[in-house]
Amino acid sequence: MASGSLSFAVGYSYVNQFFDNEAKRSALQMVENIRMQFSSSVSDVDWMDPITRKIAEDKAQAMKEMIGYPDWYANKSALEVYYKGVSIGRSHFRNVVSLRTFLVHQILSKLRLPTDRTEWFISPDTVNAYYNHQTNSITFPAGILQPPFFSKGRPEALNYGSIGAMIGHEITHGFDDIGRHSDKYGNLAQWWSKSTTDTYLEKAQCFIHQYGMYRVPELDEMLHTEVMMNGVTTQGENMADNGGMRQAFLAYKKYVEHAGSDKRLPGLHQFSPEQLFFLGFATVWCESSTKESLLQEVLTDSHSPHRLRVQGTLANSQDFAHAWNCHTGSPMNPQDKCLIW
Ligand SMILES: [Zn+2]
């Protein structure tokens, strides 16, 4: 209840007690490196016409980033101002009425005002991240800037493989099947030429087909059939996973060029930094779920089940095949690969 209705108060307390500002600085730097990498990859793609490509680069540059917590947290009295009018007492019912009234007022107060592109839609203690199509912005709350996603002092290969791939994922959403319909301010706009749109749709079809061929055998018994993934409804997230991981890997290689190579981990000397990058990527998607929750995920979620987020993304990666010596034609290094960003 408290974290749902007083989320920014809970977030404030979390940030004060547990968040290291060094994580904010590192994450900002990583966002900058990956965004630069994304722009440079866009400028290299051969399937976009020059005008559409230029607008895509501008959109990547114009993307706003929110890291850790909102700027207004710096003002110590801001929280009281934010929750002005809310009264919390001994009656749970009255507390709920007061908070609901506050939340509805907050929504109505924005009516007819210009969109604030720096607004936070989730509280800083949340372990999640998002891209907002309407504002062309990405948000990484303090809650996700901790292990296993991020930690200062560990090899950057692990950080780039985990939080780096997520940063790349959110940036790529600006250019997926939904994001491509809005411009750099988040307004609906048609900025793609006809020929580039046609090529994009062909490339998207590759992902739809790839993920649509994946089986979810855990559900066969329940549904009395061979259960397959839905490649259409998950295409945006799959594209974001693929583009995000690829851009984070390329950004990591550039980082190493000027900062020097990562040290190997004691006890894990057998893994190269590149291999650690991919281990970092796969580790954040470890999950254990019941068949019922997996079924709900397959039927309704726009994300693929975690195992397939790892398998599908890495099977498209030449860098992964190279780092782990996968033979061409093996399950994790198929001949035909999908690539957009
Ligand atoms: Zn996503």
Tab-separated table of N, CA and C in Angstrom, residues 96-222:
chain	number	residue	atom	x	y	z
A	96	VAL	N	-6.993	5.855	2.367
A	96	VAL	CA	-7.163	5.466	0.961
A	96	VAL	C	-7.919	6.556	0.205
A	97	VAL	N	-8.979	7.092	0.810
A	97	VAL	CA	-9.763	8.165	0.149
A	97	VAL	C	-8.854	9.370	-0.109
A	98	SER	N	-8.060	9.739	0.897
A	98	SER	CA	-7.183	10.907	0.755
A	98	SER	C	-6.173	10.690	-0.376
A	99	LEU	N	-5.582	9.506	-0.409
A	99	LEU	CA	-4.560	9.239	-1.435
A	99	LEU	C	-5.175	9.136	-2.828
A	100	ARG	N	-6.352	8.520	-2.931
A	100	ARG	CA	-7.013	8.414	-4.247
A	100	ARG	C	-7.374	9.811	-4.753
A	101	THR	N	-7.887	10.639	-3.836
A	101	THR	CA	-8.252	12.014	-4.219
A	101	THR	C	-7.017	12.739	-4.748
A	102	PHE	N	-5.917	12.571	-4.018
A	102	PHE	CA	-4.656	13.214	-4.412
A	102	PHE	C	-4.225	12.759	-5.815
A	103	LEU	N	-4.283	11.429	-6.054
A	103	LEU	CA	-3.812	10.896	-7.340
A	103	LEU	C	-4.685	11.378	-8.505
A	104	VAL	N	-6.012	11.437	-8.268
A	104	VAL	CA	-6.903	11.915	-9.337
A	104	VAL	C	-6.647	13.403	-9.614
A	105	HIS	N	-6.470	14.184	-8.547
A	105	HIS	CA	-6.155	15.616	-8.713
A	105	HIS	C	-4.868	15.804	-9.506
A	106	GLN	N	-3.909	14.956	-9.167
A	106	GLN	CA	-2.607	15.061	-9.824
A	106	GLN	C	-2.751	14.848	-11.342
A	107	ILE	N	-3.566	13.852	-11.721
A	107	ILE	CA	-3.770	13.580	-13.153
A	107	ILE	C	-4.514	14.749	-13.808
A	108	LEU	N	-5.601	15.206	-13.142
A	108	LEU	CA	-6.416	16.284	-13.743
A	108	LEU	C	-5.639	17.595	-13.844
A	109	SER	N	-4.710	17.818	-12.919
A	109	SER	CA	-3.982	19.093	-12.922
A	109	SER	C	-3.093	19.235	-14.162
A	110	LYS	N	-2.865	18.124	-14.861
A	110	LYS	CA	-1.987	18.205	-16.050
A	110	LYS	C	-2.781	18.491	-17.322
A	111	LEU	N	-4.129	18.500	-17.178
A	111	LEU	CA	-4.964	18.681	-18.364
A	111	LEU	C	-4.629	19.986	-19.086
A	112	ARG	N	-4.419	19.901	-20.373
A	112	ARG	CA	-4.130	21.031	-21.266
A	112	ARG	C	-2.779	21.705	-21.035
A	113	LEU	N	-1.975	21.136	-20.151
A	113	LEU	CA	-0.626	21.697	-19.973
A	113	LEU	C	0.318	21.007	-20.963
A	114	PRO	N	1.394	21.692	-21.352
A	114	PRO	CA	2.345	21.036	-22.252
A	114	PRO	C	2.941	19.789	-21.573
A	115	THR	N	3.296	18.792	-22.370
A	115	THR	CA	3.872	17.557	-21.818
A	115	THR	C	5.221	17.840	-21.169
A	116	ASP	N	5.405	17.333	-19.962
A	116	ASP	CA	6.700	17.466	-19.292
A	116	ASP	C	7.531	16.234	-19.658
A	117	ARG	N	8.555	16.430	-20.471
A	117	ARG	CA	9.335	15.273	-20.959
A	117	ARG	C	10.269	14.706	-19.893
A	118	THR	N	10.340	15.363	-18.722
A	118	THR	CA	11.232	14.848	-17.680
A	118	THR	C	10.451	14.217	-16.519
A	119	GLU	N	9.150	14.012	-16.731
A	119	GLU	CA	8.347	13.449	-15.648
A	119	GLU	C	8.687	11.982	-15.390
A	120	TRP	N	8.699	11.595	-14.119
A	120	TRP	CA	8.944	10.200	-13.731
A	120	TRP	C	7.608	9.476	-13.570
A	121	PHE	N	7.474	8.307	-14.196
A	121	PHE	CA	6.226	7.545	-14.088
A	121	PHE	C	6.337	6.343	-13.155
A	122	ILE	N	7.561	6.010	-12.724
A	122	ILE	CA	7.707	4.976	-11.696
A	122	ILE	C	8.637	5.519	-10.623
A	123	SER	N	8.522	4.975	-9.413
A	123	SER	CA	9.309	5.549	-8.321
A	123	SER	C	10.734	4.990	-8.329
A	124	PRO	N	11.667	5.739	-7.713
A	124	PRO	CA	13.085	5.382	-7.805
A	124	PRO	C	13.458	4.034	-7.182
A	125	ASP	N	12.623	3.467	-6.318
A	125	ASP	CA	12.983	2.173	-5.722
A	125	ASP	C	12.581	1.000	-6.622
A	126	THR	N	11.974	1.265	-7.771
A	126	THR	CA	11.493	0.189	-8.649
A	126	THR	C	12.649	-0.533	-9.348
A	127	VAL	N	12.567	-1.877	-9.390
A	127	VAL	CA	13.573	-2.642	-10.146
A	127	VAL	C	13.010	-2.866	-11.545
A	128	ASN	N	13.149	-1.839	-12.381
A	128	ASN	CA	12.652	-1.903	-13.754
A	128	ASN	C	13.211	-0.716	-14.523
A	129	ALA	N	12.928	-0.642	-15.798
A	129	ALA	CA	13.349	0.491	-16.616
A	129	ALA	C	12.332	0.602	-17.741
A	130	TYR	N	12.219	1.792	-18.369
A	130	TYR	CA	11.271	1.884	-19.487
A	130	TYR	C	11.645	2.977	-20.475
A	131	TYR	N	11.093	2.794	-21.683
A	131	TYR	CA	11.152	3.837	-22.704
A	131	TYR	C	9.739	4.390	-22.817
A	132	ASN	N	9.589	5.702	-22.842
A	132	ASN	CA	8.273	6.319	-22.986
A	132	ASN	C	8.136	6.898	-24.404
A	133	HIS	N	7.222	6.292	-25.193
A	133	HIS	CA	7.054	6.741	-26.582
A	133	HIS	C	6.588	8.175	-26.677
A	134	GLN	N	5.731	8.574	-25.712
A	134	GLN	CA	5.127	9.911	-25.805
A	134	GLN	C	6.098	11.042	-25.491
A	135	THR	N	7.204	10.720	-24.843
A	135	THR	CA	8.166	11.769	-24.498
A	135	THR	C	9.554	11.502	-25.069
A	136	ASN	N	9.730	10.391	-25.771
A	136	ASN	CA	11.044	9.968	-26.253
A	136	ASN	C	12.065	10.050	-25.116
A	137	SER	N	11.771	9.339	-24.032
A	137	SER	CA	12.684	9.366	-22.885
A	137	SER	C	12.871	7.963	-22.315
A	138	ILE	N	14.019	7.763	-21.674
A	138	ILE	CA	14.283	6.482	-21.010
A	138	ILE	C	14.506	6.735	-19.522
A	139	THR	N	14.050	5.802	-18.685
A	139	THR	CA	14.168	5.969	-17.236
A	139	THR	C	14.777	4.724	-16.601
A	140	PHE	N	15.801	4.925	-15.794
A	140	PHE	CA	16.451	3.837	-15.044
A	140	PHE	C	16.471	4.212	-13.573
A	141	PRO	N	15.488	3.725	-12.793
A	141	PRO	CA	15.422	4.104	-11.380
A	141	PRO	C	16.582	3.516	-10.568
A	142	ALA	N	16.818	4.106	-9.385
A	142	ALA	CA	17.900	3.638	-8.503
A	142	ALA	C	17.775	2.134	-8.246
A	143	GLY	N	16.531	1.638	-8.149
A	143	GLY	CA	16.306	0.231	-7.817
A	143	GLY	C	16.955	-0.765	-8.765
A	144	ILE	N	17.151	-0.362	-10.022
A	144	ILE	CA	17.756	-1.320	-10.966
A	144	ILE	C	19.268	-1.133	-11.068
A	145	LEU	N	19.771	-0.045	-10.459
A	145	LEU	CA	21.214	0.212	-10.541
A	145	LEU	C	21.954	-0.475	-9.396
A	146	GLN	N	21.707	-1.761	-9.240
A	146	GLN	CA	22.349	-2.573	-8.195
A	146	GLN	C	22.491	-4.000	-8.739
A	147	PRO	N	23.285	-4.857	-8.056
A	147	PRO	CA	23.438	-6.232	-8.551
A	147	PRO	C	22.098	-6.947	-8.637
A	148	PRO	N	21.875	-7.866	-9.595
A	148	PRO	CA	22.881	-8.323	-10.572
A	148	PRO	C	23.000	-7.434	-11.817
A	149	PHE	N	22.261	-6.315	-11.838
A	149	PHE	CA	22.279	-5.485	-13.042
A	149	PHE	C	23.511	-4.594	-13.142
A	150	PHE	N	23.938	-4.083	-12.000
A	150	PHE	CA	25.033	-3.116	-12.025
A	150	PHE	C	25.750	-3.129	-10.689
A	151	SER	N	27.054	-2.999	-10.732
A	151	SER	CA	27.804	-2.842	-9.490
A	151	SER	C	29.130	-2.180	-9.814
A	152	LYS	N	29.504	-1.173	-8.999
A	152	LYS	CA	30.795	-0.549	-9.293
A	152	LYS	C	31.897	-1.466	-8.754
A	153	GLY	N	33.007	-1.458	-9.450
A	153	GLY	CA	34.138	-2.264	-8.994
A	153	GLY	C	34.191	-3.641	-9.633
A	154	ARG	N	33.119	-4.102	-10.234
A	154	ARG	CA	33.217	-5.388	-10.923
A	154	ARG	C	33.595	-5.121	-12.383
A	155	PRO	N	34.025	-6.162	-13.119
A	155	PRO	CA	34.439	-5.901	-14.511
A	155	PRO	C	33.325	-5.206	-15.297
A	156	GLU	N	33.752	-4.218	-16.093
A	156	GLU	CA	32.762	-3.475	-16.887
A	156	GLU	C	32.068	-4.402	-17.890
A	157	ALA	N	32.726	-5.530	-18.248
A	157	ALA	CA	32.094	-6.483	-19.175
A	157	ALA	C	30.762	-6.946	-18.592
A	158	LEU	N	30.733	-7.186	-17.283
A	158	LEU	CA	29.490	-7.630	-16.640
A	158	LEU	C	28.460	-6.509	-16.617
A	159	ASN	N	28.919	-5.277	-16.315
A	159	ASN	CA	27.977	-4.151	-16.283
A	159	ASN	C	27.393	-3.864	-17.666
A	160	TYR	N	28.246	-3.880	-18.685
A	160	TYR	CA	27.748	-3.631	-20.043
A	160	TYR	C	26.809	-4.748	-20.488
A	161	GLY	N	27.131	-6.009	-20.090
A	161	GLY	CA	26.295	-7.148	-20.495
A	161	GLY	C	24.928	-7.116	-19.836
A	162	SER	N	24.828	-6.567	-18.627
A	162	SER	CA	23.541	-6.570	-17.932
A	162	SER	C	22.840	-5.209	-18.040
A	163	ILE	N	23.246	-4.208	-17.233
A	163	ILE	CA	22.513	-2.928	-17.315
A	163	ILE	C	22.754	-2.262	-18.684
A	164	GLY	N	23.939	-2.472	-19.264
A	164	GLY	CA	24.246	-1.885	-20.576
A	164	GLY	C	23.282	-2.391	-21.644
A	165	ALA	N	23.041	-3.713	-21.636
A	165	ALA	CA	22.115	-4.280	-22.626
A	165	ALA	C	20.696	-3.752	-22.387
A	166	MET	N	20.381	-3.458	-21.097
A	166	MET	CA	19.044	-2.906	-20.823
A	166	MET	C	18.939	-1.468	-21.311
A	167	ILE	N	20.000	-0.710	-21.136
A	167	ILE	CA	20.001	0.670	-21.642
A	167	ILE	C	19.806	0.619	-23.163
A	168	GLY	N	20.560	-0.259	-23.817
A	168	GLY	CA	20.416	-0.429	-25.269
A	168	GLY	C	19.005	-0.863	-25.640
A	169	HIS	N	18.424	-1.749	-24.816
A	169	HIS	CA	17.052	-2.232	-25.038
A	169	HIS	C	16.080	-1.048	-25.046
A	170	GLU	N	16.170	-0.187	-24.021
A	170	GLU	CA	15.217	0.935	-23.927
A	170	GLU	C	15.427	1.923	-25.077
A	171	ILE	N	16.674	2.185	-25.435
A	171	ILE	CA	16.932	3.099	-26.563
A	171	ILE	C	16.325	2.506	-27.846
A	172	THR	N	16.508	1.189	-28.047
A	172	THR	CA	15.999	0.547	-29.269
A	172	THR	C	14.475	0.629	-29.365
A	173	HIS	N	13.786	0.696	-28.210
A	173	HIS	CA	12.321	0.831	-28.249
A	173	HIS	C	11.880	2.078	-29.031
A	174	GLY	N	12.712	3.078	-29.074
A	174	GLY	CA	12.377	4.285	-29.834
A	174	GLY	C	12.307	4.014	-31.328
A	175	PHE	N	12.787	2.818	-31.732
A	175	PHE	CA	12.889	2.504	-33.159
A	175	PHE	C	12.294	1.130	-33.458
A	176	ASP	N	11.415	0.645	-32.554
A	176	ASP	CA	10.784	-0.660	-32.796
A	176	ASP	C	9.447	-0.474	-33.519
A	177	ASP	N	8.611	-1.505	-33.535
A	177	ASP	CA	7.373	-1.431	-34.321
A	177	ASP	C	6.410	-0.365	-33.817
A	178	ILE	N	6.553	0.060	-32.544
A	178	ILE	CA	5.695	1.135	-32.021
A	178	ILE	C	6.463	2.460	-32.041
A	179	GLY	N	7.690	2.425	-31.521
A	179	GLY	CA	8.503	3.650	-31.410
A	179	GLY	C	8.736	4.335	-32.743
A	180	ARG	N	8.773	3.584	-33.815
A	180	ARG	CA	9.066	4.192	-35.117
A	180	ARG	C	7.955	5.123	-35.597
A	181	HIS	N	6.781	5.055	-34.905
A	181	HIS	CA	5.671	5.932	-35.310
A	181	HIS	C	5.711	7.303	-34.651
A	182	SER	N	6.643	7.543	-33.729
A	182	SER	CA	6.694	8.878	-33.102
A	182	SER	C	8.046	9.542	-33.350
A	183	ASP	N	8.017	10.887	-33.297
A	183	ASP	CA	9.225	11.640	-33.628
A	183	ASP	C	10.064	11.918	-32.380
A	184	LYS	N	11.055	12.802	-32.531
A	184	LYS	CA	12.001	12.994	-31.425
A	184	LYS	C	11.367	13.656	-30.196
A	185	TYR	N	10.196	14.297	-30.373
A	185	TYR	CA	9.504	14.887	-29.211
A	185	TYR	C	8.469	13.931	-28.628
A	186	GLY	N	8.258	12.793	-29.304
A	186	GLY	CA	7.251	11.838	-28.839
A	186	GLY	C	5.896	12.037	-29.503
A	187	ASN	N	5.839	12.956	-30.488
A	187	ASN	CA	4.571	13.164	-31.209
A	187	ASN	C	4.425	12.130	-32.318
A	188	LEU	N	3.169	11.680	-32.551
A	188	LEU	CA	2.934	10.754	-33.652
A	188	LEU	C	3.326	11.440	-34.958
A	189	ALA	N	4.161	10.803	-35.741
A	189	ALA	CA	4.600	11.405	-37.005
A	189	ALA	C	5.098	10.312	-37.934
A	190	GLN	N	4.898	10.512	-39.218
A	190	GLN	CA	5.388	9.543	-40.194
A	190	GLN	C	6.700	10.083	-40.759
A	191	TRP	N	7.820	9.627	-40.209
A	191	TRP	CA	9.108	10.172	-40.671
A	191	TRP	C	9.905	9.172	-41.500
A	192	TRP	N	9.294	8.031	-41.809
A	192	TRP	CA	9.998	7.013	-42.584
A	192	TRP	C	9.576	7.099	-44.049
A	193	SER	N	10.547	6.985	-44.965
A	193	SER	CA	10.182	6.944	-46.380
A	193	SER	C	9.546	5.589	-46.677
A	194	LYS	N	8.833	5.527	-47.786
A	194	LYS	CA	8.120	4.300	-48.151
A	194	LYS	C	9.100	3.129	-48.327
A	195	SER	N	10.211	3.394	-49.022
A	195	SER	CA	11.139	2.283	-49.318
A	195	SER	C	11.802	1.778	-48.028
A	196	THR	N	12.162	2.704	-47.130
A	196	THR	CA	12.788	2.282	-45.869
A	196	THR	C	11.783	1.514	-45.010
A	197	THR	N	10.520	1.963	-45.018
A	197	THR	CA	9.482	1.238	-44.259
A	197	THR	C	9.355	-0.192	-44.788
A	198	ASP	N	9.363	-0.340	-46.110
A	198	ASP	CA	9.220	-1.681	-46.694
A	198	ASP	C	10.372	-2.593	-46.261
A	199	THR	N	11.586	-2.064	-46.293
A	199	THR	CA	12.744	-2.886	-45.903
A	199	THR	C	12.660	-3.231	-44.418
A	200	TYR	N	12.246	-2.228	-43.620
A	200	TYR	CA	12.113	-2.460	-42.174
A	200	TYR	C	11.116	-3.601	-41.919
A	201	LEU	N	9.985	-3.572	-42.609
A	201	LEU	CA	8.961	-4.602	-42.385
A	201	LEU	C	9.466	-5.998	-42.757
A	202	GLU	N	10.293	-6.053	-43.795
A	202	GLU	CA	10.902	-7.341	-44.170
A	202	GLU	C	11.818	-7.833	-43.061
A	203	LYS	N	12.601	-6.911	-42.514
A	203	LYS	CA	13.537	-7.277	-41.444
A	203	LYS	C	12.773	-7.693	-40.179
A	204	ALA	N	11.669	-6.999	-39.909
A	204	ALA	CA	10.849	-7.337	-38.740
A	204	ALA	C	10.275	-8.743	-38.903
A	205	GLN	N	9.937	-9.092	-40.158
A	205	GLN	CA	9.367	-10.415	-40.435
A	205	GLN	C	10.333	-11.529	-40.029
A	206	CYS	N	11.615	-11.264	-40.154
A	206	CYS	CA	12.632	-12.254	-39.768
A	206	CYS	C	12.492	-12.577	-38.274
A	207	PHE	N	12.333	-11.523	-37.440
A	207	PHE	CA	12.163	-11.734	-35.985
A	207	PHE	C	10.840	-12.443	-35.681
A	208	ILE	N	9.788	-12.036	-36.403
A	208	ILE	CA	8.469	-12.652	-36.174
A	208	ILE	C	8.563	-14.150	-36.441
A	209	HIS	N	9.259	-14.498	-37.514
A	209	HIS	CA	9.400	-15.906	-37.878
A	209	HIS	C	10.293	-16.638	-36.878
A	210	GLN	N	11.438	-16.045	-36.552
A	210	GLN	CA	12.389	-16.699	-35.625
A	210	GLN	C	11.717	-17.043	-34.291
A	211	TYR	N	11.097	-16.052	-33.668
A	211	TYR	CA	10.520	-16.279	-32.331
A	211	TYR	C	9.236	-17.115	-32.426
A	212	GLY	N	8.541	-17.010	-33.545
A	212	GLY	CA	7.331	-17.796	-33.739
A	212	GLY	C	7.620	-19.285	-33.854
A	213	MET	N	8.889	-19.630	-34.142
A	213	MET	CA	9.278	-21.036	-34.265
A	213	MET	C	9.695	-21.638	-32.923
A	214	TYR	N	9.842	-20.778	-31.899
A	214	TYR	CA	10.286	-21.301	-30.599
A	214	TYR	C	9.150	-22.022	-29.877
A	215	ARG	N	9.501	-23.152	-29.297
A	215	ARG	CA	8.531	-23.952	-28.567
A	215	ARG	C	8.576	-23.639	-27.086
A	216	VAL	N	7.450	-23.811	-26.422
A	216	VAL	CA	7.406	-23.691	-24.958
A	216	VAL	C	6.869	-25.032	-24.437
A	217	PRO	N	7.718	-26.070	-24.430
A	217	PRO	CA	7.229	-27.433	-24.175
A	217	PRO	C	6.637	-27.621	-22.783
A	218	GLU	N	7.018	-26.743	-21.833
A	218	GLU	CA	6.476	-26.862	-20.467
A	218	GLU	C	4.945	-26.775	-20.467
A	219	LEU	N	4.367	-26.165	-21.516
A	219	LEU	CA	2.917	-25.936	-21.523
A	219	LEU	C	2.144	-26.961	-22.357
A	220	ASP	N	2.864	-27.856	-23.035
A	220	ASP	CA	2.202	-28.821	-23.925
A	220	ASP	C	1.104	-29.606	-23.219
A	221	GLU	N	1.476	-30.131	-22.039
A	221	GLU	CA	0.543	-31.002	-21.330
A	221	GLU	C	-0.734	-30.237	-20.955
A	222	MET	N	-0.523	-29.022	-20.498
A	222	MET	CA	-1.653	-28.203	-20.057
A	222	MET	C	-2.613	-27.880	-21.198
